[in-house]
Short mmCIF file of C-alpha atoms and ligand atoms in Angstrom, two decimals:
data_model
loop_
_atom_site.label_atom_id
_atom_site.label_comp_id
_atom_site.label_asym_id
_atom_site.label_seq_id
_atom_site.Cartn_x
_atom_site.Cartn_y
_atom_site.Cartn_z
CA MET A 107 -23.58 -1.37 3.38
CA LYS A 108 -21.54 1.78 4.43
CA LEU A 109 -17.92 2.04 4.26
CA LEU A 110 -15.22 4.19 5.72
CA VAL A 111 -12.37 3.64 3.71
CA THR A 112 -9.17 5.66 4.72
CA GLY A 113 -6.63 6.54 2.31
CA GLY A 114 -8.96 5.96 -0.31
CA ALA A 115 -7.11 8.52 -2.75
CA GLY A 116 -3.88 6.57 -2.58
CA PHE A 117 -2.63 3.58 -4.89
CA ILE A 118 -4.49 0.29 -3.26
CA GLY A 119 -7.03 2.50 -1.55
CA SER A 120 -8.22 3.69 -4.67
CA GLU A 121 -8.62 0.37 -6.46
CA PHE A 122 -10.56 -0.50 -3.02
CA VAL A 123 -13.12 2.46 -3.55
CA ARG A 124 -13.47 1.49 -7.41
CA GLN A 125 -14.10 -2.33 -6.98
CA ALA A 126 -16.20 -1.89 -4.02
CA VAL A 127 -18.24 0.67 -5.89
CA LYS A 128 -18.36 -1.87 -8.43
CA LYS A 129 -19.79 -4.43 -5.69
CA GLY A 130 -22.22 -1.95 -4.72
CA TYR A 131 -21.07 -0.63 -1.31
CA ASP A 132 -21.81 2.83 -0.50
CA VAL A 133 -18.35 4.67 0.10
CA ALA A 134 -17.16 7.19 1.80
CA VAL A 135 -13.26 8.39 1.91
CA VAL A 136 -11.24 10.05 4.37
CA ASP A 137 -7.80 11.07 3.11
CA ILE A 138 -5.78 14.40 3.54
CA LEU A 139 -4.09 14.08 0.14
CA THR A 140 -0.44 14.33 1.12
CA TYR A 141 2.27 13.74 -1.91
CA ALA A 142 0.81 10.01 -2.32
CA GLY A 143 -2.85 11.01 -2.47
CA ASP A 144 -4.65 11.93 -5.65
CA LEU A 145 -8.24 12.48 -6.70
CA GLU A 146 -7.25 11.66 -10.04
CA ARG A 147 -7.04 7.76 -9.05
CA LEU A 148 -11.07 8.34 -8.32
CA ARG A 149 -12.53 10.37 -11.02
CA GLU A 150 -14.43 7.32 -12.51
CA VAL A 151 -16.09 6.92 -9.12
CA ILE A 152 -16.37 10.47 -7.41
CA ASP A 153 -20.08 11.00 -8.43
CA LYS A 154 -20.93 7.94 -6.65
CA ILE A 155 -18.79 8.37 -2.97
CA THR A 156 -18.58 10.86 -0.66
CA PHE A 157 -14.95 12.48 -0.19
CA TYR A 158 -13.63 13.91 2.93
CA LYS A 159 -10.26 15.37 3.04
CA VAL A 160 -9.35 14.77 6.94
CA ASP A 161 -6.27 14.15 8.19
CA ILE A 162 -6.64 10.44 10.20
CA ARG A 163 -4.11 12.49 12.99
CA ASN A 164 -7.03 15.09 13.80
CA TYR A 165 -9.59 13.06 15.98
CA SER A 166 -12.43 16.01 16.42
CA GLU A 167 -12.62 15.98 12.52
CA LEU A 168 -12.52 12.43 12.33
CA GLN A 169 -15.47 12.50 14.66
CA GLN A 170 -17.43 14.36 12.83
CA VAL A 171 -16.89 12.04 9.41
CA PHE A 172 -18.16 9.25 11.85
CA GLU A 173 -21.57 10.91 13.28
CA ARG A 174 -22.17 12.18 9.98
CA GLU A 175 -21.63 8.94 8.13
CA LYS A 176 -22.44 6.40 10.43
CA PRO A 177 -20.09 3.97 8.99
CA GLU A 178 -20.41 0.04 9.52
CA CYS A 179 -17.07 -0.88 8.34
CA VAL A 180 -13.82 0.98 8.56
CA ILE A 181 -11.02 -0.04 5.85
CA HIS A 182 -7.72 1.56 6.64
CA PHE A 183 -5.53 2.30 4.17
CA ALA A 184 -4.31 5.75 5.02
CA ALA A 185 -0.24 5.70 5.80
CA GLU A 186 2.84 7.18 5.28
CA SER A 187 4.09 4.22 2.99
CA HIS A 188 7.55 5.07 1.65
CA VAL A 189 10.69 3.01 3.45
CA ASP A 190 13.07 5.75 2.11
CA ARG A 191 11.09 8.67 3.24
CA SER A 192 10.93 6.90 6.78
CA LEU A 193 14.35 7.00 7.14
CA LEU A 194 14.39 10.72 6.40
CA GLN A 195 11.05 11.75 8.25
CA PRO A 196 10.39 9.28 10.88
CA LYS A 197 8.30 11.03 13.30
CA ALA A 198 5.58 11.67 10.16
CA PHE A 199 5.27 7.71 9.95
CA ILE A 200 4.76 7.53 13.88
CA GLN A 201 2.57 10.25 13.88
CA THR A 202 -0.06 8.93 11.26
CA ASN A 203 0.56 4.95 11.36
CA ILE A 204 0.52 4.93 14.99
CA GLU A 205 -1.18 7.86 16.35
CA GLY A 206 -3.51 8.21 13.22
CA THR A 207 -4.89 4.33 13.74
CA LEU A 208 -5.06 4.73 17.24
CA ASN A 209 -7.84 7.83 16.77
CA LEU A 210 -9.80 5.37 14.14
CA LEU A 211 -9.54 2.49 16.41
CA GLU A 212 -11.22 4.51 19.13
CA LEU A 213 -13.79 5.93 17.30
CA SER A 214 -14.56 2.91 15.65
CA LYS A 215 -14.97 1.20 18.87
CA ASN A 216 -17.30 4.28 20.25
CA PHE A 217 -19.17 3.92 17.21
CA LYS A 218 -19.40 0.12 17.63
CA ILE A 219 -18.13 -0.81 14.12
CA LYS A 220 -19.00 -4.01 12.63
CA ARG A 221 -15.59 -4.75 10.87
CA PHE A 222 -12.45 -2.44 11.17
CA ILE A 223 -9.79 -3.71 8.44
CA ASN A 224 -6.58 -2.86 9.55
CA ILE A 225 -4.31 -2.79 6.27
CA SER A 226 -0.75 -3.68 7.52
CA THR A 227 2.22 -5.40 5.17
CA ASP A 228 4.66 -8.01 5.21
CA GLU A 229 7.56 -6.01 5.96
CA VAL A 230 6.42 -6.18 9.72
CA TYR A 231 8.03 -9.78 9.86
CA GLY A 232 11.13 -8.32 8.84
CA GLU A 233 13.85 -10.32 6.39
CA LEU A 234 14.22 -13.68 5.38
CA GLY A 235 17.37 -15.46 4.09
CA ASP A 236 17.25 -17.44 0.89
CA THR A 237 14.79 -19.98 2.25
CA GLY A 238 11.12 -20.35 4.36
CA LYS A 239 8.34 -17.92 4.31
CA PHE A 240 6.58 -15.87 6.86
CA THR A 241 3.18 -17.35 8.21
CA GLU A 242 0.47 -15.25 10.28
CA GLU A 243 2.56 -17.05 13.67
CA SER A 244 5.85 -15.60 12.67
CA PRO A 245 7.36 -13.26 15.14
CA LEU A 246 7.17 -9.51 13.98
CA LYS A 247 11.01 -8.02 13.44
CA PRO A 248 10.66 -4.84 11.90
CA ASN A 249 13.58 -3.24 10.27
CA SER A 250 12.91 0.40 8.84
CA PRO A 251 10.95 3.41 10.60
CA TYR A 252 8.18 2.49 8.34
CA SER A 253 7.74 -1.27 9.26
CA VAL A 254 8.06 -0.40 12.88
CA SER A 255 5.12 2.06 12.77
CA LYS A 256 3.25 -0.83 10.86
CA ALA A 257 3.87 -3.36 13.62
CA ALA A 258 2.79 -0.90 16.26
CA GLN A 259 -0.39 -0.09 14.08
CA ASP A 260 -1.00 -3.91 14.06
CA MET A 261 -0.30 -4.53 17.85
CA LEU A 262 -2.75 -1.48 18.57
CA GLY A 263 -5.78 -3.07 16.55
CA ARG A 264 -4.78 -6.42 18.72
CA ALA A 265 -5.30 -4.72 21.70
CA TYR A 266 -8.63 -3.07 20.62
CA PHE A 267 -9.67 -6.45 19.79
CA ARG A 268 -8.50 -8.31 22.86
CA SER A 269 -9.35 -5.40 25.28
CA TYR A 270 -12.75 -3.96 23.61
CA GLY A 271 -13.82 -7.16 21.97
CA LEU A 272 -13.53 -4.18 18.29
CA PRO A 273 -14.08 -7.00 15.55
CA VAL A 274 -10.32 -6.00 13.84
CA ILE A 275 -9.17 -8.39 11.50
CA THR A 276 -5.69 -7.41 10.29
CA VAL A 277 -4.25 -7.76 6.60
CA ARG A 278 -0.58 -8.08 5.57
CA PRO A 279 -0.12 -7.75 1.82
CA SER A 280 3.29 -8.05 0.03
CA ASN A 281 4.80 -5.71 -2.79
CA ASN A 282 2.02 -4.09 -4.65
CA TYR A 283 2.20 -3.27 -8.41
CA GLY A 284 -0.25 -1.88 -11.26
CA PRO A 285 -1.66 1.06 -12.61
CA TRP A 286 -1.54 4.82 -10.37
CA GLN A 287 1.41 3.51 -8.33
CA TYR A 288 3.56 6.70 -7.41
CA PRO A 289 6.73 6.66 -8.98
CA GLU A 290 9.15 6.46 -6.16
CA LYS A 291 8.20 2.68 -5.98
CA LEU A 292 10.47 0.09 -8.09
CA ILE A 293 8.26 -0.61 -10.92
CA PRO A 294 6.80 2.94 -11.99
CA LEU A 295 10.40 4.37 -11.13
CA VAL A 296 11.76 1.89 -13.98
CA ILE A 297 9.09 2.47 -16.23
CA ALA A 298 9.41 6.19 -15.90
CA LYS A 299 13.31 6.22 -16.25
CA ALA A 300 13.32 3.73 -19.07
CA LEU A 301 10.48 5.81 -21.04
CA LYS A 302 12.98 8.43 -21.13
CA ASP A 303 16.01 6.56 -21.78
CA GLU A 304 17.42 8.04 -18.28
CA PRO A 305 19.52 6.03 -15.95
CA ILE A 306 17.74 3.53 -13.59
CA PRO A 307 19.06 3.38 -10.34
CA ILE A 308 18.82 0.00 -8.69
CA TYR A 309 20.01 -0.23 -4.82
CA GLY A 310 22.98 -2.58 -4.47
CA THR A 311 23.21 -5.43 -6.73
CA GLY A 312 19.76 -5.56 -7.42
CA GLN A 313 19.38 -8.81 -5.63
CA ASN A 314 16.92 -8.41 -2.98
CA VAL A 315 13.68 -10.56 -3.36
CA ARG A 316 10.07 -9.22 -2.99
CA GLU A 317 6.83 -10.87 -4.04
CA TRP A 318 5.25 -9.14 -6.41
CA PHE A 319 1.28 -8.59 -6.34
CA TYR A 320 -1.07 -7.37 -8.68
CA VAL A 321 -3.11 -4.41 -7.14
CA SER A 322 -6.39 -5.72 -8.47
CA ASP A 323 -5.98 -9.23 -6.85
CA CYS A 324 -4.83 -7.47 -3.65
CA VAL A 325 -8.10 -5.62 -3.45
CA GLU A 326 -10.21 -8.82 -4.28
CA ALA A 327 -8.49 -10.40 -1.39
CA ILE A 328 -8.99 -7.74 1.04
CA LEU A 329 -12.78 -7.98 -0.11
CA VAL A 330 -13.27 -11.29 0.65
CA ILE A 331 -11.80 -10.61 3.93
CA LEU A 332 -14.51 -7.83 4.63
CA GLU A 333 -17.06 -10.05 3.59
CA LYS A 334 -15.95 -13.52 5.34
CA GLY A 335 -12.94 -13.04 7.62
CA LYS A 336 -12.97 -13.61 11.06
CA PRO A 337 -12.64 -10.92 13.86
CA GLY A 338 -9.45 -10.96 15.72
CA GLU A 339 -7.34 -12.89 12.93
CA VAL A 340 -4.71 -12.11 10.51
CA TYR A 341 -4.31 -13.20 7.20
CA ASN A 342 -1.16 -12.70 4.73
CA ILE A 343 -2.03 -12.12 1.31
CA SER A 344 0.48 -12.61 -1.37
CA SER A 345 0.69 -13.77 -5.20
CA GLU A 346 3.54 -16.41 -4.09
CA THR A 347 5.96 -15.08 -7.00
CA GLU A 348 9.19 -14.17 -5.97
CA LYS A 349 11.36 -11.83 -7.93
CA ARG A 350 14.70 -10.50 -7.36
CA ASN A 351 14.44 -6.54 -8.15
CA ILE A 352 17.13 -6.74 -10.91
CA GLU A 353 14.85 -9.50 -12.71
CA VAL A 354 12.00 -7.04 -12.56
CA VAL A 355 13.92 -4.28 -14.04
CA LYS A 356 15.25 -6.30 -16.92
CA ALA A 357 11.87 -7.57 -17.91
CA ILE A 358 10.23 -4.08 -17.86
CA LEU A 359 13.73 -3.17 -20.24
CA LYS A 360 12.54 -6.10 -22.40
CA LEU A 361 8.83 -5.10 -22.45
CA LEU A 362 9.81 -1.88 -23.60
CA GLY A 363 12.66 -2.52 -25.84
CA LYS A 364 15.03 -0.61 -23.91
CA PRO A 365 18.65 -1.54 -23.33
CA GLU A 366 20.31 -2.80 -20.35
CA CYS A 367 22.93 -0.68 -20.14
CA LEU A 368 20.43 1.92 -18.56
CA ILE A 369 20.77 0.11 -15.41
CA GLU A 370 23.05 1.98 -12.74
CA PHE A 371 23.91 0.28 -9.16
CA VAL A 372 23.93 2.93 -6.68
CA VAL A 373 24.35 2.56 -2.80
CA ASP A 374 22.22 0.54 -1.09
CA ARG A 375 19.55 1.51 1.44
CA PRO A 376 20.46 1.70 4.99
CA GLY A 377 19.07 -1.76 6.77
CA HIS A 378 17.66 -2.83 3.27
CA ASP A 379 15.78 -6.02 4.02
CA TYR A 380 17.10 -8.62 1.80
CA ARG A 381 13.98 -10.90 1.21
CA TYR A 382 10.23 -11.24 2.08
CA ALA A 383 8.15 -14.21 1.46
CA LEU A 384 4.63 -14.99 2.60
CA ASP A 385 2.56 -18.19 3.33
CA SER A 386 -0.82 -17.12 1.97
CA SER A 387 -2.14 -20.67 2.73
CA LYS A 388 -4.68 -19.47 5.41
CA ILE A 389 -6.28 -17.12 3.23
CA LYS A 390 -6.58 -19.89 0.52
CA ARG A 391 -7.92 -22.49 2.61
CA ALA A 392 -10.03 -20.66 5.17
CA LEU A 393 -12.03 -18.00 2.87
CA GLY A 394 -11.46 -19.83 -0.51
CA TRP A 395 -9.40 -16.93 -2.07
CA SER A 396 -7.04 -17.39 -5.27
CA THR A 397 -4.79 -15.03 -7.12
CA LYS A 398 -6.08 -14.42 -10.65
CA VAL A 399 -3.19 -12.24 -12.67
CA ASP A 400 0.48 -13.82 -13.14
CA PHE A 401 3.37 -11.56 -12.81
CA GLU A 402 3.82 -11.78 -16.76
CA THR A 403 0.34 -10.33 -17.41
CA GLY A 404 -0.10 -7.95 -14.78
CA LEU A 405 3.70 -6.47 -15.72
CA SER A 406 2.69 -5.73 -19.23
CA LEU A 407 -0.71 -4.41 -18.08
CA THR A 408 1.47 -2.11 -15.71
CA VAL A 409 3.60 -0.93 -18.71
CA GLU A 410 0.78 -0.65 -20.72
CA TRP A 411 -1.15 1.56 -18.51
CA TYR A 412 1.74 3.88 -18.02
CA PHE A 413 2.55 3.85 -21.49
CA ASN A 414 -1.10 5.54 -21.87
CA HIS A 415 -0.97 7.95 -19.09
CA MET A 416 2.54 9.47 -19.66
CA ASP A 417 1.02 12.92 -18.51
CA TRP A 418 0.28 11.66 -15.19
CA LEU A 419 3.37 10.08 -14.66
CA GLU A 420 5.75 12.79 -15.84
CA LYS A 421 3.78 15.10 -13.17
CA LYS A 422 4.51 13.03 -10.55
CA VAL A 423 8.18 12.59 -11.35
CA GLU A 424 8.70 16.39 -11.28
CA GLU A 425 7.25 16.42 -8.01
CA LEU A 426 9.46 13.91 -6.71
CA ARG A 427 12.69 15.62 -8.27
CA ASP A 428 11.25 18.90 -6.56
CA PHE A 429 10.84 16.74 -3.05
CA TRP A 430 14.36 15.22 -3.46
CA LEU A 431 16.35 18.34 -4.58
CA LYS A 432 14.75 20.34 -1.60
CA VAL A 433 16.12 17.50 0.31
CA TYR A 434 19.49 17.29 -0.93
CA LYS A 435 19.75 21.43 -0.54
CA LYS A 436 19.06 21.35 3.34
P1 NAD B 667 0.23 5.44 -0.81
O1 NAD B 667 1.35 6.27 -0.39
O2 NAD B 667 -0.11 5.01 -2.18
O3 NAD B 667 -1.13 6.04 -0.46
C1 NAD B 667 -1.53 6.33 1.11
C2 NAD B 667 -2.72 7.06 1.23
O4 NAD B 667 -2.98 7.75 2.25
C3 NAD B 667 -2.88 8.68 0.15
O5 NAD B 667 -3.67 8.64 -0.49
C4 NAD B 667 -2.63 9.59 1.36
O6 NAD B 667 -2.74 10.81 0.78
C5 NAD B 667 -3.30 9.35 2.11
N1 NAD B 667 -2.72 9.78 4.06
C6 NAD B 667 -1.65 9.50 4.28
N2 NAD B 667 -1.35 10.03 5.41
C7 NAD B 667 -3.22 10.61 5.70
C8 NAD B 667 -3.24 11.19 7.18
N3 NAD B 667 -2.89 11.61 7.97
N4 NAD B 667 -4.48 11.39 6.85
C9 NAD B 667 -5.51 10.81 5.74
N5 NAD B 667 -4.93 10.48 4.87
C10 NAD B 667 -3.39 10.11 4.90
O7 NAD B 667 -0.07 3.89 -0.06
P2 NAD B 667 -0.46 2.68 -0.58
O8 NAD B 667 0.45 1.82 -1.50
O9 NAD B 667 -1.33 2.38 -1.23
O10 NAD B 667 -0.86 1.52 0.42
C11 NAD B 667 -2.11 1.71 1.16
C12 NAD B 667 -1.74 0.64 2.60
O11 NAD B 667 -1.02 -0.37 2.09
C13 NAD B 667 -0.85 1.36 3.42
O12 NAD B 667 -1.02 1.08 4.85
C14 NAD B 667 0.65 0.47 3.43
O13 NAD B 667 1.11 0.64 4.68
C15 NAD B 667 0.16 -0.67 3.04
N6 NAD B 667 0.81 -1.40 2.09
C16 NAD B 667 1.55 -1.12 0.89
C17 NAD B 667 1.86 -1.89 -0.17
C18 NAD B 667 2.50 -1.90 -1.64
O14 NAD B 667 3.56 -2.16 -1.88
N7 NAD B 667 1.92 -0.72 -1.92
C19 NAD B 667 1.99 -3.31 0.23
C20 NAD B 667 1.65 -3.88 1.65
C21 NAD B 667 1.12 -2.98 2.34
#
């Protein structure tokens, strides 16, 4: 079966491409390779896929890809994905996450795609206090330009299902971690800083709670949804393992044998959501999926992977430093 994967050179998208190729799918990837995209992640499968350096905001170039590839399913990962950047450059998020998604939905309708898997996020539901979980029926109350753009993406998917019968399925994963994640996200950032014995900046008091989800488990869930999910439905997917940021940081320091005095609390992110937690019983009940990698195992695999890929990590940290230097100079 021919799959068109957008954002396939990103962190989760590349794990999807690697697993899909292993399962025997015929895969074409569309990715513009922003700072977050990297073909290195696809090195082991690059000879088995077709890669298009195309921007999802460019309708006519996307149309040519659809004409050439004639995909049966679209799995849409491409996005501007970092909350801090959305606070700085919200327009890029509106253009890629909303307008880019609209282009893909329109082409998927015209080319009679059999399944459109819309990769959303738990952040569309907004924040929780100390108790409760979001179900697929919870109202959407997004709080950052990133989560607003993702909620709008979901609503467009809903409209294309309801109005045109396009078989859209929306997937809402919780916070992913694992190999190849860009070090602006918490876990690789902490590993990068700790390995260099540099201060580790933690927002506020580090009490925010996230549900940590190992990337290979997330992708297995997406593949199950691709194969067995019901069009028009939304599926929450998560590990149901909640951790405060400070607990995650201390666990990494322990694994690396580094002191907790490296932790430095910094001014909190504006509008920082306190807690996200998903009820992911629907996919377990309806599709028989479950997680395989617990947090302790996933974290040690991740730390080990970065330890063995220091060159890649350092290159990305340098790029990131240049980006923020330019921002502060303005
Ligand atoms: P990522 O930032 O690592 O990768 C995004 C990819 O999209 C990159 O390869 C980038 O080059 C590409 N891209 C960006 N703009 C593009 C454009 N205009 N045209 C074509 N390609 C473009 O993101 P990720 O962490 O792999 O997340 C993948 C998806 O999962 C996103 O939709 C994100 O919102 C969602 N998500 C991520 C997490 C997480 O914890 N990482 C959690 C929940 C949901």
